[in-house]
Amino acid sequence: MSQETPVSIDTMSDEQARLAHDELADALHAHNAAYYQDDAPMVSDAEYDALFQQLVALEAAFPELKTEDSPTQKVGAAPSQGFAKIRHAIPMLSLGNAFDDEDVAEFLTRIRRFLSIGDDEPLEIVGEPKIDGLSVSLRYEDGVFVRGATRGDGAEGEDITANLRTIHDIPEKLAGNAPGIAEIRGEVYLPKSAFRALNETQKANDAKIFANPRNAAAGSLRQLDSAITAQRPLRMFAYSWGEFSANVADSQWEFLETVSNWGFQTNPISRLCTTLEEVLRLYQDIGEQRAQLDYDIDGVVYKVNRIDLQRRLGFVSRAPRWAIAHKFPAEQATTILKGIDIQVGRTGSLTPVARLEPVTVGGVVVSNATLHNEDEIARKDVRIGDTVVIQRAGDVIPQVVRPVLEKRPQGAVPYAFPTTCPVCGSEAVRDVDEAVRRCTGGLICSAQSVERLKHFVSRNAFDIEGLGAKNITAFHEDGLVNGPADIFRLAEKRDTLLEREGWGDQSVDNLLAAIDERRRIGLDRFIYALGIRQIGQATARLLARTYGTVDAWRASMADAQDRAGEAYQDLLNIDGIGASVAEDLLAFVHEDHNRQVLDDLENLLEIEAFAAPPSDSALAGKTIVFTGTLEKMTRSEAKARAEALGAKVSGSVSSKTDLLVAGPGAGSKAKKAAELGIETIDEDGWIALSQG
Ligand code: IVH
């Protein structure tokens, strides 16, 4: 893992934090889409995890950055087309990660502290192998299997009931006495042996070869024809639950026993542990058995056994506080670096990609890897022709770790990073404090235009169904779409579209309808879609929230060109926007060409004013302060509960405080609140309020 944070989080200004957040969030959104929607990951799992952890740390230090659409708040990606969508009655969440023993120790300490459990009191933990398959949710009504779905984005998945019915480990009827509604969750996987056999058959039939068992399982489960799924010997381990109409277990261990009695498979090497040492021994044991197991695992999941404690611990953003995944280290291999390709991004950034002599790492053939940036290549001194150590975790594209110096061929020279754009030939320059080199070609660089268009139609921007990266690239190549506004004029080019290979009346109609559907767009998405440098989702949202309407935003941006004026000061006064962001923003709207694009888009679209997301909790949007001693829950539990209800928790009382929760021993804060006339309640009042 080689992610470096240029500025330490502790010393970051609000603006630096916002920038870092935007950058990380953008990267993670792109990786999510590549992984979940395109089945074409761009980075290794370890690298993804590193980025994710940085974002989590940043949001812990700057909680205001934790917006609803932050990647930390989402699991996976939105469902793909082809299956009906199912909204999960209870969201399907993800797990936080532990990478070493220390992380695990901290996890246990955190839980004890949260629940005020003393060091000498027992705390049972169930350890289960983390199956590398696909999570599914199975709904049983009166003991009969009625519906099954994939996880999707955690809130909504795909209805794959017909395919799930072909899986032997999924009982049609539950044995014994099951409650009226029972949602069982678990992991569908393809055994390694079946995977090898499947690829043999695929090869013989000249059909697609799967990279690994997980991809094969995903491909099999997402078959529109369940007869094909039926030919794949998929299996399932049950390990969790969604909605239940009655209580069936008081602990995870008991739950596993119960579902096993109902006819599900539960993992035989799971264990109930009571100490950190036992937990770590289990990790060691499972690690040693890993190669012999007939299914892929990528770590061990630890879960607080008692369900009442799980409830109290609750969730932090996308993951339960009561569980964690202890990952196995990444797998490594060596191969030859045949070349370095340079990709040009939306803002002209040049990104190096390693082209490798294909090699198998942990069962997957790998032929390219990320090299991050110019400095990274120089720091590692990776040279073309070198034998390099590469690393992958999970099933995604790996990274280059280091060259094997003993094997360096004679005459290998240090890599000279290009100083011109490989696509348009313009000069590529590097700002003093920037890690990336950028093409200066701007509008004449076709790589940048394409990347800008891809960004414009991406999932968090216009998200036009049927107009993804592939089609937009082809349309651009053929001159059908030169800039974003052309997308909304495609109806005029219906005939040209129809001439394209693979397009017919139906598909063209569908595309045009999907485009029409997106003519209405929220201001925040609109600003984000423009792909202005440094304006990621969070900043776009800030701008939308501040200015409200597209007209107000554009008028203020025009006024703000006067750096001595009030509008410029107003822009800088937005918490999270500093001079550097302001300059990029103002430079964008200053350019005639960009203003023309904005005019065009405004004529073609209906850009909706920004509206804050509604919440039905009475505490939503309120600022709460806790003071004094709480006796029935810890401060962190109270804070978590408040935040879950949409409230902000602050450390000090001010005129902005809406509510003070004061336990015994409350001092100056209670006094100040009384002076300011702020509503004050005690712990029981708080419990009633937060539960009601
Ligand atoms: S428990 C609320 N247990 O790992 C917690 N998950 O990274 C629900 N997974 O989405 C998850 N084996 O797809 C749990 N024994 C296990 C698991 C497991 C594999 C997967 C599951 C989950 C993902 C989280």
XYZ file of C-alpha atoms and ligand atoms in Angstrom:
716
model
C 0.000 0.000 0.000
C 1.563 3.247 -0.974
C -1.048 5.889 -0.470
C 0.508 8.990 0.942
C -1.408 11.811 2.517
C 0.480 14.960 1.594
C -0.742 16.920 4.604
C -1.495 15.232 7.893
C -5.177 15.275 8.766
C -4.407 16.855 12.142
C -2.947 19.957 10.581
C -5.353 20.310 7.668
C -7.332 23.475 7.182
C -11.034 23.118 6.392
C -10.299 23.892 2.801
C -7.505 21.365 2.479
C -9.772 18.793 4.049
C -12.548 19.561 1.616
C -10.177 19.241 -1.325
C -8.734 15.999 -0.070
C -12.257 14.751 0.509
C -13.415 15.619 -2.984
C -10.442 13.958 -4.520
C -10.834 10.772 -2.498
C -14.591 10.664 -3.001
C -14.245 11.101 -6.759
C -11.662 8.366 -6.970
C -13.747 5.985 -4.874
C -16.908 6.676 -6.860
C -15.044 5.902 -10.065
C -13.567 2.715 -8.585
C -16.985 1.621 -7.350
C -18.521 2.041 -10.776
C -15.628 0.223 -12.420
C -15.858 -2.640 -9.966
C -19.575 -3.119 -9.558
C -21.059 -1.890 -12.821
C -18.403 -2.496 -15.430
C -16.859 -5.589 -13.779
C -13.553 -3.929 -14.680
C -11.781 -2.797 -11.528
C -9.014 -0.228 -11.886
C -7.170 -0.706 -8.605
C -6.341 -3.471 -6.200
C -8.553 -4.152 -3.206
C -5.739 -3.081 -0.909
C -5.413 0.214 -2.709
C -9.152 0.716 -2.622
C -9.180 -0.038 1.087
C -6.360 2.433 1.671
C -8.295 5.187 -0.088
C -11.411 4.259 1.803
C -9.627 4.340 5.158
C -8.252 7.789 4.363
C -11.752 8.998 3.641
C -13.074 7.501 6.873
C -10.270 9.166 8.862
C -10.877 12.474 7.145
C -14.577 12.348 7.872
C -13.914 11.469 11.486
C -11.832 14.635 11.792
C -14.154 16.771 9.655
C -17.648 15.353 10.242
C -19.309 18.025 8.095
C -17.723 16.362 5.061
C -19.687 13.204 5.686
C -22.515 13.884 3.242
C -25.167 11.414 2.278
C -23.528 10.669 -1.039
C -20.053 10.124 0.360
C -18.662 6.721 -0.652
C -18.459 5.931 3.069
C -22.243 6.053 3.217
C -22.758 3.655 0.351
C -22.231 0.009 -0.174
C -21.401 -1.313 -3.596
C -23.074 0.153 -6.616
C -26.575 0.706 -7.889
C -28.267 -2.299 -9.487
C -27.581 -2.942 -13.153
C -30.326 -3.181 -15.761
C -32.034 -6.421 -16.683
C -33.489 -7.485 -13.335
C -36.328 -5.922 -11.411
C -35.222 -3.882 -8.443
C -35.986 -4.807 -4.876
C -35.735 -2.385 -2.004
C -34.300 -4.153 1.042
C -36.589 -3.886 4.069
C -33.413 -3.459 6.093
C -30.345 -2.163 4.255
C -27.572 -4.629 3.459
C -24.442 -3.141 4.870
C -20.779 -3.662 4.556
C -17.988 -4.214 7.048
C -15.131 -2.106 8.289
C -11.670 -3.604 7.863
C -8.854 -4.556 10.180
C -5.462 -5.114 8.569
C -3.382 -6.196 11.545
C -3.580 -7.471 15.118
C -3.514 -3.953 16.470
C -6.612 -3.010 14.488
C -8.380 -6.019 15.979
C -7.300 -5.108 19.500
C -8.589 -1.584 18.942
C -11.876 -2.956 17.649
C -12.390 -4.906 20.874
C -11.314 -1.982 23.051
C -13.675 0.332 21.199
C -16.570 -2.023 21.834
C -15.774 -2.380 25.523
C -15.487 1.367 25.899
C -18.706 2.025 24.005
C -20.656 -0.431 26.129
C -18.729 0.347 29.331
C -17.718 -3.297 29.715
C -14.772 -3.722 32.072
C -11.575 -5.465 30.942
C -12.282 -8.411 33.209
C -15.877 -8.920 32.084
C -16.422 -11.437 29.276
C -17.188 -10.338 25.726
C -18.044 -13.123 23.319
C -17.008 -12.776 19.702
C -17.953 -15.077 16.832
C -15.250 -15.460 14.190
C -16.347 -16.619 10.724
C -14.386 -16.934 7.499
C -15.123 -14.051 5.163
C -16.415 -15.782 2.061
C -15.369 -14.138 -1.200
C -18.633 -14.487 -3.074
C -21.781 -12.426 -3.477
C -24.075 -11.492 -0.667
C -27.759 -12.201 -1.094
C -30.898 -11.653 0.927
C -33.551 -14.375 0.950
C -37.081 -13.637 2.061
C -39.227 -16.420 3.529
C -42.893 -15.875 4.271
C -44.547 -18.498 6.455
C -41.503 -20.634 5.919
C -41.622 -20.485 2.109
C -38.963 -18.864 -0.057
C -40.663 -15.966 -1.855
C -37.940 -13.594 -3.018
C -34.219 -13.247 -3.215
C -32.069 -10.283 -4.091
C -28.480 -9.225 -4.551
C -27.038 -6.548 -2.310
C -26.906 -3.906 -5.067
C -26.061 -0.583 -3.469
C -27.155 -1.827 -0.064
C -30.541 -0.108 -0.237
C -31.764 -1.665 -3.456
C -30.700 -4.886 -5.131
C -31.732 -7.039 -8.069
C -34.477 -9.600 -8.001
C -32.680 -12.845 -8.782
C -35.273 -15.165 -7.209
C -35.449 -17.534 -10.178
C -31.687 -18.001 -10.192
C -31.501 -18.502 -6.451
C -34.121 -21.241 -6.635
C -31.622 -23.320 -8.603
C -29.192 -23.360 -5.668
C -29.288 -26.496 -3.596
C -28.220 -24.820 -0.350
C -31.249 -22.515 -0.484
C -34.250 -24.420 0.884
C -37.611 -23.842 -0.776
C -39.250 -24.409 2.603
C -37.723 -23.920 6.002
C -37.647 -27.010 8.182
C -39.220 -26.567 11.608
C -40.917 -23.512 13.014
C -39.925 -20.318 11.260
C -41.582 -16.952 11.950
C -43.977 -15.364 9.423
C -41.276 -13.205 7.935
C -37.674 -14.365 7.927
C -34.956 -12.801 5.838
C -31.783 -14.840 5.758
C -28.604 -13.354 4.393
C -25.445 -15.024 3.315
C -22.860 -15.492 0.639
C -23.339 -17.354 -2.624
C -20.095 -18.767 -3.980
C -18.759 -21.152 -6.571
C -16.456 -23.830 -5.138
C -12.893 -23.613 -6.449
C -13.156 -27.094 -7.959
C -16.345 -26.166 -9.798
C -14.693 -22.977 -10.989
C -11.811 -24.902 -12.537
C -14.194 -27.333 -14.210
C -16.361 -24.484 -15.484
C -13.398 -22.737 -17.086
C -12.376 -26.015 -18.748
C -15.817 -26.267 -20.320
C -15.837 -22.608 -21.243
C -12.471 -23.025 -22.934
C -13.649 -26.062 -24.855
C -16.683 -24.086 -26.018
C -14.632 -21.015 -26.846
C -16.678 -19.146 -24.268
C -15.670 -16.497 -21.745
C -12.997 -17.557 -19.244
C -13.690 -16.304 -15.737
C -10.907 -14.588 -13.835
C -11.728 -16.163 -10.477
C -14.477 -17.997 -8.608
C -16.110 -14.793 -7.443
C -16.508 -13.434 -10.964
C -17.776 -16.799 -12.123
C -20.321 -16.829 -9.302
C -21.386 -13.274 -10.155
C -21.715 -14.140 -13.826
C -23.720 -17.233 -12.990
C -26.038 -15.473 -10.575
C -26.746 -12.612 -12.931
C -27.841 -14.840 -15.802
C -31.109 -13.675 -17.271
C -31.724 -17.329 -18.143
C -31.898 -19.321 -14.929
C -31.382 -22.573 -16.849
C -27.752 -21.486 -17.203
C -27.498 -20.705 -13.489
C -28.854 -24.163 -12.769
C -25.854 -25.693 -14.545
C -23.418 -23.920 -12.253
C -23.001 -25.683 -8.907
C -23.367 -22.564 -6.770
C -23.452 -22.904 -2.997
C -24.315 -20.691 -0.086
C -23.332 -20.064 3.524
C -25.888 -18.273 5.714
C -24.450 -15.823 8.255
C -26.775 -12.878 8.825
C -30.345 -11.616 8.689
C -32.618 -8.824 7.517
C -36.252 -8.455 8.547
C -37.672 -10.935 11.063
C -41.212 -10.867 12.431
C -40.208 -12.635 15.637
C -37.108 -13.090 17.687
C -35.398 -16.388 16.855
C -32.062 -16.001 18.586
C -30.347 -13.957 21.259
C -26.889 -14.367 19.819
C -25.101 -14.792 16.494
C -24.036 -18.279 17.538
C -27.609 -19.249 18.320
C -28.741 -17.700 15.031
C -26.286 -19.862 13.123
C -27.622 -22.949 14.912
C -31.203 -21.950 14.181
C -30.721 -21.430 10.457
C -28.715 -24.595 10.255
C -31.733 -26.417 11.706
C -33.930 -24.731 9.112
C -31.841 -26.314 6.361
C -29.112 -23.780 5.574
C -25.383 -24.383 5.416
C -23.389 -22.498 7.995
C -19.639 -22.364 7.900
C -18.094 -25.289 9.787
C -14.869 -23.539 10.777
C -16.518 -20.598 12.537
C -15.720 -20.380 16.247
C -16.977 -18.700 19.382
C -14.131 -16.792 21.068
C -13.858 -14.887 24.327
C -10.467 -13.165 24.261
C -8.306 -11.233 21.825
C -5.815 -14.099 21.888
C -8.475 -16.615 20.885
C -9.687 -14.363 18.105
C -6.175 -13.967 16.717
C -5.525 -17.696 16.995
C -8.643 -18.336 14.956
C -7.366 -15.911 12.300
C -4.080 -17.794 12.223
C -5.828 -21.187 12.017
C -8.170 -20.144 9.259
C -5.256 -18.573 7.371
C -3.427 -21.887 7.510
C -6.425 -23.803 6.213
C -7.177 -21.278 3.502
C -5.432 -23.018 0.603
C -7.145 -26.340 1.376
C -10.669 -24.924 1.535
C -12.774 -25.448 -1.562
C -13.948 -21.826 -1.493
C -12.152 -18.507 -1.620
C -12.004 -16.469 1.555
C -10.355 -13.103 1.994
C -10.305 -12.708 5.745
C -12.097 -13.488 8.985
C -15.193 -11.619 10.191
C -15.517 -10.952 13.923
C -18.964 -10.270 15.342
C -20.126 -9.406 18.847
C -22.099 -12.505 19.792
C -24.947 -11.041 21.864
C -27.624 -9.477 19.680
C -28.762 -7.054 22.395
C -25.217 -5.689 22.473
C -25.172 -5.523 18.663
C -28.300 -3.375 18.849
C -26.760 -1.017 21.332
C -23.596 -0.723 19.306
C -25.517 0.102 16.151
C -23.900 1.325 12.965
C -21.431 3.903 11.811
C -22.206 4.996 8.281
C -22.020 1.913 6.073
C -20.911 -0.671 8.612
C -21.920 -2.132 11.964
C -19.898 -1.085 14.985
C -20.253 -4.645 16.280
C -18.422 -6.411 13.448
C -15.190 -6.094 11.504
C -13.427 -7.966 8.696
C -9.833 -8.955 9.449
C -8.306 -9.142 5.979
C -5.610 -11.528 4.818
C -2.518 -9.835 3.423
C -2.288 -9.188 -0.306
C -0.779 -11.858 -2.525
C 2.393 -11.087 -4.434
C 4.172 -12.337 -7.551
C 6.992 -11.195 -9.815
C 6.843 -10.486 -13.520
C 8.401 -8.304 -16.199
C 7.427 -4.696 -16.772
C 7.071 -4.532 -20.541
C 6.087 -0.908 -20.808
C 4.355 2.053 -19.268
C 1.239 3.535 -20.873
C 0.117 7.045 -20.086
C -3.596 7.727 -19.730
C -4.935 11.270 -20.014
C -7.693 12.276 -17.615
C -10.495 14.828 -17.711
C -8.411 17.653 -16.331
C -5.425 16.633 -18.430
C -3.706 14.617 -15.709
C -1.283 12.012 -17.017
C -1.551 8.664 -15.230
C 0.979 5.874 -15.759
C -0.221 2.272 -16.116
C 2.192 -0.655 -16.029
C 1.956 -3.186 -18.863
C 3.128 -6.528 -17.558
C 4.118 -9.920 -18.847
C 0.979 -11.852 -17.836
C 1.444 -13.680 -14.543
C -0.819 -15.576 -12.174
C -1.246 -14.013 -8.734
C -3.439 -15.932 -6.336
C -5.181 -17.712 -9.198
C -5.753 -14.683 -11.413
C -3.860 -13.744 -14.549
C -2.670 -10.174 -14.327
C -1.351 -8.058 -17.195
C -1.514 -4.483 -15.984
C -1.131 -2.580 -12.764
C -1.280 0.947 -11.462
C 1.828 3.049 -11.007
C 0.074 6.067 -9.435
C 2.107 9.008 -10.710
C 5.451 10.350 -11.828
C 6.921 10.643 -8.326
C 5.873 7.138 -7.424
C 7.764 5.721 -10.426
C 10.800 7.795 -9.516
C 10.622 6.884 -5.836
C 10.460 3.181 -6.591
C 12.850 3.612 -9.525
C 10.831 1.241 -11.656
C 12.373 0.810 -15.105
C 10.997 -0.737 -18.264
C 12.433 -4.251 -18.574
C 12.634 -4.663 -14.796
C 11.345 -7.689 -13.014
C 8.821 -6.215 -10.600
C 6.966 -7.427 -7.527
C 3.256 -6.958 -8.001
C 0.552 -7.340 -5.429
C -3.134 -7.966 -5.465
C -5.767 -8.486 -2.823
C -9.119 -9.825 -3.866
C -9.796 -9.980 -7.548
C -8.832 -6.605 -8.913
C -5.998 -5.037 -10.875
C -2.854 -5.042 -8.761
C -0.161 -2.537 -8.048
C 3.563 -2.507 -8.661
C 5.312 -2.781 -5.311
C 9.004 -2.526 -6.264
C 11.577 -3.635 -8.816
C 13.773 -6.682 -8.132
C 17.138 -4.956 -8.430
C 19.196 -8.159 -8.759
C 17.332 -8.942 -11.946
C 17.618 -5.521 -13.572
C 18.691 -5.962 -17.208
C 21.862 -4.244 -18.308
C 21.223 -0.907 -19.873
C 17.848 -0.346 -18.210
C 17.444 3.396 -17.829
C 15.363 5.374 -15.329
C 11.915 6.037 -16.691
C 11.549 9.478 -18.235
C 8.024 10.646 -17.667
C 6.712 12.313 -20.837
C 6.595 16.095 -20.907
C 4.151 16.177 -23.791
C 0.642 14.763 -23.990
C 0.649 11.348 -25.688
C -2.733 12.110 -27.245
C -2.604 15.704 -28.526
C 1.104 16.445 -28.305
C 0.661 19.603 -26.232
C 3.133 20.391 -23.519
C 2.469 18.609 -20.215
C 3.425 20.612 -17.155
C 3.542 20.190 -13.423
C 2.671 22.847 -10.903
C 5.141 23.263 -8.078
C 3.048 21.661 -5.360
C 1.225 19.117 -7.524
C 1.955 15.429 -7.852
C 0.417 15.169 -11.314
C 1.617 16.392 -14.642
C -1.089 17.812 -16.877
C -1.595 18.231 -20.589
C -2.058 21.904 -21.438
C -4.022 21.109 -24.599
C -7.371 21.966 -22.968
C -10.073 22.022 -25.613
C -7.896 20.730 -28.416
C -7.013 17.564 -26.520
C -9.475 14.899 -27.574
C -8.542 12.707 -24.609
C -9.649 15.453 -22.242
C -12.884 16.084 -24.152
C -13.778 12.411 -23.999
C -12.945 12.159 -20.322
C -15.010 15.271 -19.594
C -17.931 13.734 -21.434
C -17.507 10.469 -19.560
C -17.565 12.421 -16.325
C -20.625 14.359 -17.473
C -22.635 11.166 -17.973
C -21.173 9.300 -15.003
C -23.229 7.882 -12.180
C -23.092 10.829 -9.812
C -23.518 13.354 -12.600
C -26.125 12.955 -15.363
C -26.231 9.165 -15.119
C -27.983 8.581 -18.430
C -29.133 4.998 -18.864
C -27.514 3.418 -21.906
C -25.033 6.260 -22.324
C -21.984 5.103 -20.451
C -18.288 5.513 -21.094
C -18.284 3.175 -24.092
C -21.064 4.797 -26.099
C -20.062 8.343 -25.313
C -16.516 7.588 -26.491
C -17.842 6.129 -29.741
C -20.211 9.070 -30.259
C -17.373 11.498 -29.697
C -15.102 9.652 -32.088
C -17.737 9.848 -34.810
C -18.382 13.538 -34.198
C -21.943 12.949 -32.963
C -21.228 14.482 -29.584
C -18.507 17.083 -29.295
C -19.585 18.717 -26.069
C -22.098 17.987 -23.312
C -24.933 20.015 -24.844
C -24.802 17.829 -27.973
C -26.118 14.946 -25.896
C -29.403 16.784 -25.499
C -29.568 17.460 -29.217
C -29.091 13.826 -30.230
C -32.768 13.563 -31.161
C -31.946 15.739 -34.184
C -29.452 13.101 -35.262
C -31.826 10.188 -35.052
C -31.042 9.050 -38.594
C -27.311 9.070 -38.041
C -27.807 7.096 -34.837
C -29.881 4.528 -36.696
C -27.082 4.014 -39.192
C -24.776 2.883 -36.437
C -24.040 -0.787 -36.162
C -26.060 -2.500 -33.478
C -28.598 0.321 -33.184
C -32.239 -0.030 -34.202
C -35.460 1.898 -33.714
C -36.036 0.450 -30.289
C -32.578 1.068 -28.879
C -32.415 4.591 -30.312
C -35.851 5.370 -28.851
C -34.758 4.023 -25.500
C -31.626 6.116 -25.519
C -33.481 9.296 -26.479
C -36.083 8.632 -23.797
C -33.351 8.082 -21.203
C -31.747 11.374 -22.243
C -35.081 13.182 -21.956
C -35.531 11.771 -18.515
C -32.397 13.541 -17.386
C -33.307 16.975 -18.685
C -34.342 17.769 -15.146
C -31.384 17.783 -12.852
C -30.535 19.132 -9.417
C -28.173 22.098 -9.279
C -25.576 20.183 -7.247
C -25.369 17.361 -9.763
C -25.291 19.870 -12.582
C -22.316 21.743 -11.137
C -20.535 18.486 -10.387
C -21.159 17.232 -13.941
C -19.288 20.198 -15.411
C -16.069 18.558 -14.273
C -14.459 21.775 -13.079
C -11.071 21.161 -11.515
C -11.260 20.690 -7.742
C -15.066 20.752 -7.793
C -16.053 17.293 -6.638
C -19.406 16.256 -5.277
C -18.994 17.808 -1.858
C -17.913 21.196 -3.189
C -20.608 21.164 -5.871
C -23.128 20.537 -3.157
C -21.790 23.398 -1.075
C -22.097 25.750 -4.008
C -25.610 24.546 -4.768
C -26.630 24.935 -1.151
C -25.143 28.417 -0.944
C -26.510 29.868 -4.167
C -29.719 27.855 -4.485
C -30.489 28.348 -8.176
C -28.433 28.164 -11.336
C -29.187 31.802 -12.100
C -28.067 32.981 -8.690
C -24.937 30.850 -8.942
C -23.969 32.138 -12.375
C -24.695 35.750 -11.473
C -22.563 35.469 -8.340
C -19.735 33.816 -10.255
C -19.809 36.664 -12.771
C -19.734 39.241 -9.981
C -16.999 37.364 -8.176
C -14.624 37.917 -11.105
C -13.990 41.226 -9.358
C -11.580 40.024 -6.680
C -12.123 43.208 -4.677
C -15.892 42.846 -4.655
C -18.380 41.449 -2.212
C -19.359 38.418 -4.304
C -15.773 37.201 -4.249
C -15.648 37.582 -0.474
C -18.949 35.699 -0.195
C -17.482 32.858 -2.215
C -14.419 32.675 0.014
C -16.607 32.839 3.091
C -18.186 29.516 2.232
C -16.686 27.174 4.773
C -14.654 24.756 2.686
C -13.911 26.980 -0.295
C -10.566 28.680 -0.317
C -8.647 30.781 -2.787
C -7.381 27.882 -4.854
C -10.802 26.319 -5.433
C -12.275 29.755 -6.052
C -9.658 30.432 -8.734
C -10.372 27.195 -10.596
C -14.077 27.878 -10.428
C -13.795 31.477 -11.571
C -11.353 30.549 -14.319
C -13.884 28.055 -15.621
C -16.801 30.454 -15.772
C -14.559 33.199 -17.128
C -13.823 31.298 -20.318
C -16.122 32.252 -23.175
C -16.338 28.707 -24.367
C -17.493 27.442 -21.002
C -20.069 30.197 -20.642
C -21.381 29.199 -24.047
C -21.708 25.585 -22.849
C -23.553 26.754 -19.728
C -25.951 28.885 -21.820
C -26.569 25.959 -24.138
C -27.220 23.556 -21.303
C -29.503 25.997 -19.543
C -31.635 26.205 -22.679
C -31.837 22.462 -23.025
C -32.306 21.528 -19.385
C -34.410 22.257 -16.373
C -31.946 22.828 -13.557
C -33.716 22.458 -10.254
C -33.034 24.657 -7.268
C -31.170 22.972 -4.443
C -33.388 21.373 -1.821
C -32.097 19.988 1.455
C -32.950 16.298 1.902
C -36.089 15.904 4.034
C -35.994 13.848 7.183
C -38.926 12.734 9.250
C -37.143 12.719 12.589
C -37.945 15.558 14.996
C -34.223 15.805 15.702
C -33.176 16.134 12.065
C -31.029 19.178 11.477
C -30.934 20.080 15.190
C -27.714 20.833 17.027
C -27.434 18.972 20.323
C -24.923 19.283 23.147
C -24.431 16.586 25.807
C -23.077 17.524 29.202
C -22.700 15.972 32.641
C -22.756 12.232 33.259
C -25.018 9.910 31.316
C -25.906 6.817 33.298
C -27.854 4.645 30.903
C -25.634 4.921 27.883
C -22.154 6.135 27.097
C -21.533 9.504 25.521
C -20.553 7.826 22.236
C -23.745 5.801 22.169
C -25.801 8.940 22.770
C -23.899 10.795 20.087
C -24.324 7.947 17.619
C -28.034 7.853 18.287
C -28.369 11.603 17.787
C -26.454 11.457 14.528
C -28.479 8.523 13.296
C -31.544 10.721 13.725
C -30.018 13.446 11.604
C -28.882 15.744 14.428
C -25.491 17.391 14.748
C -23.641 16.948 18.011
C -21.544 19.843 19.168
C -19.111 20.158 22.057
C -20.047 23.628 23.157
C -23.205 25.614 23.787
C -23.848 28.623 21.568
C -26.791 30.476 20.096
C -26.828 27.782 17.408
C -27.535 25.028 19.944
C -31.094 23.673 19.800
C -31.041 21.232 22.683
C -28.912 20.506 25.731
C -28.992 17.051 27.278
C -27.708 17.493 30.814
C -26.865 14.628 33.155
C -25.827 14.967 36.811
C -22.810 17.195 37.317
C -23.631 19.496 34.422
C -21.916 22.828 35.061
C -21.106 25.811 32.914
C -22.773 24.474 29.803
C -26.117 24.118 31.547
C -25.737 27.623 32.906
C -24.964 29.060 29.501
C -27.874 27.195 27.929
C -30.198 28.629 30.567
C -28.906 32.123 29.837
C -29.502 31.653 26.134
C -32.930 30.146 26.725
C -31.977 26.835 25.109
C -34.201 23.850 25.793
C -32.573 21.520 28.337
C -33.614 17.935 29.108
C -32.239 15.131 31.302
C -31.158 11.663 30.245
C -34.597 10.110 30.571
C -36.014 12.928 28.497
C -33.331 12.235 25.919
C -34.084 8.517 25.829
C -37.781 9.198 25.363
C -37.093 11.761 22.643
C -34.585 9.669 20.742
C -36.690 6.545 20.866
C -39.988 8.185 20.099
S -21.662 -10.162 7.963
C -23.999 -6.267 8.757
N -20.326 -12.397 7.634
O -18.468 -9.348 3.370
C -22.902 -7.224 8.455
N -20.322 -10.817 5.856
O -17.408 -6.586 3.411
C -23.220 -8.124 7.346
N -19.124 -11.562 3.878
O -21.381 -7.640 2.496
C -22.094 -8.906 6.852
N -18.524 -13.516 4.653
O -20.839 -9.920 1.357
C -20.682 -11.215 7.096
N -19.229 -14.424 7.468
C -19.590 -13.262 6.935
C -19.204 -12.898 5.625
C -19.596 -11.655 5.130
C -18.475 -12.707 3.609
C -19.231 -10.431 2.939
C -20.612 -9.899 2.747
C -20.539 -8.474 3.198
C -19.112 -8.177 2.987
C -18.631 -7.037 3.819
